[in-house]
Steps between C-alpha positions, in 0.01 A plus 500: 500500500468869460382696798241762435529817696207725566576867513318695766379835372569808707191670638353773284501840660290791385658751268374849420555427131231235516229626740254225403744214559388271785733479791576209729454598858674201651874525471778262584600521866182665632253310716171398339249784491751773586548746216709807442305823441487617140403845378272544205626764261271665252670601179351816347488555129756763397351833401607596151456864410434611145798681349468876451386578148646758263345665197702518179427854382566622146540874441395695193749675275465681170724267300408137565240380245170376634541178303824425684331551839218265397758245382682520837175461694408193296839331489638572847183535709274256310211742447244443228489748212197679647646537851841600358342777293297614802812516722695677225227765472504543880878552483456748215219700663605482868876507440540163677330164531535166677620219276479232770519424872759250627722414798803729521761279331274419205394865462864615501593240239214598269573873533870450421418278204254753355744790551784313331278390210377858446856635519619237252224608258595867549195609702510693830214299656536503879367220720535498878350315795294647784359338815141394440237496772224284369303188569 
């Protein structure tokens, strides 16, 4: 005959990873009714701050064609034709305009990409990033 052995499970103790897990108050070796004190710990939700935003600013020059600026605004910043033309006219009339607002690493990447594309095409278009205080 084969003997069957029954495994005795160790008592479950509370764990801060599982705050809703029931705990067994009676433990092996303690008299009935006597319990060890347990502290309740409240776990707060972590506060996540929004990253600082940066504006990708394009500056006007007398050599870069308006069509190229509109093309850049549509292809790199995903503006519609109407909004790209409006931003291009703002750049032309005010000598600078905001192409988009992004977290710092994305803004830097877009500015570098636009500058290299303009340089490759032979245009002196300048794009930089500036801290943006907005919503």
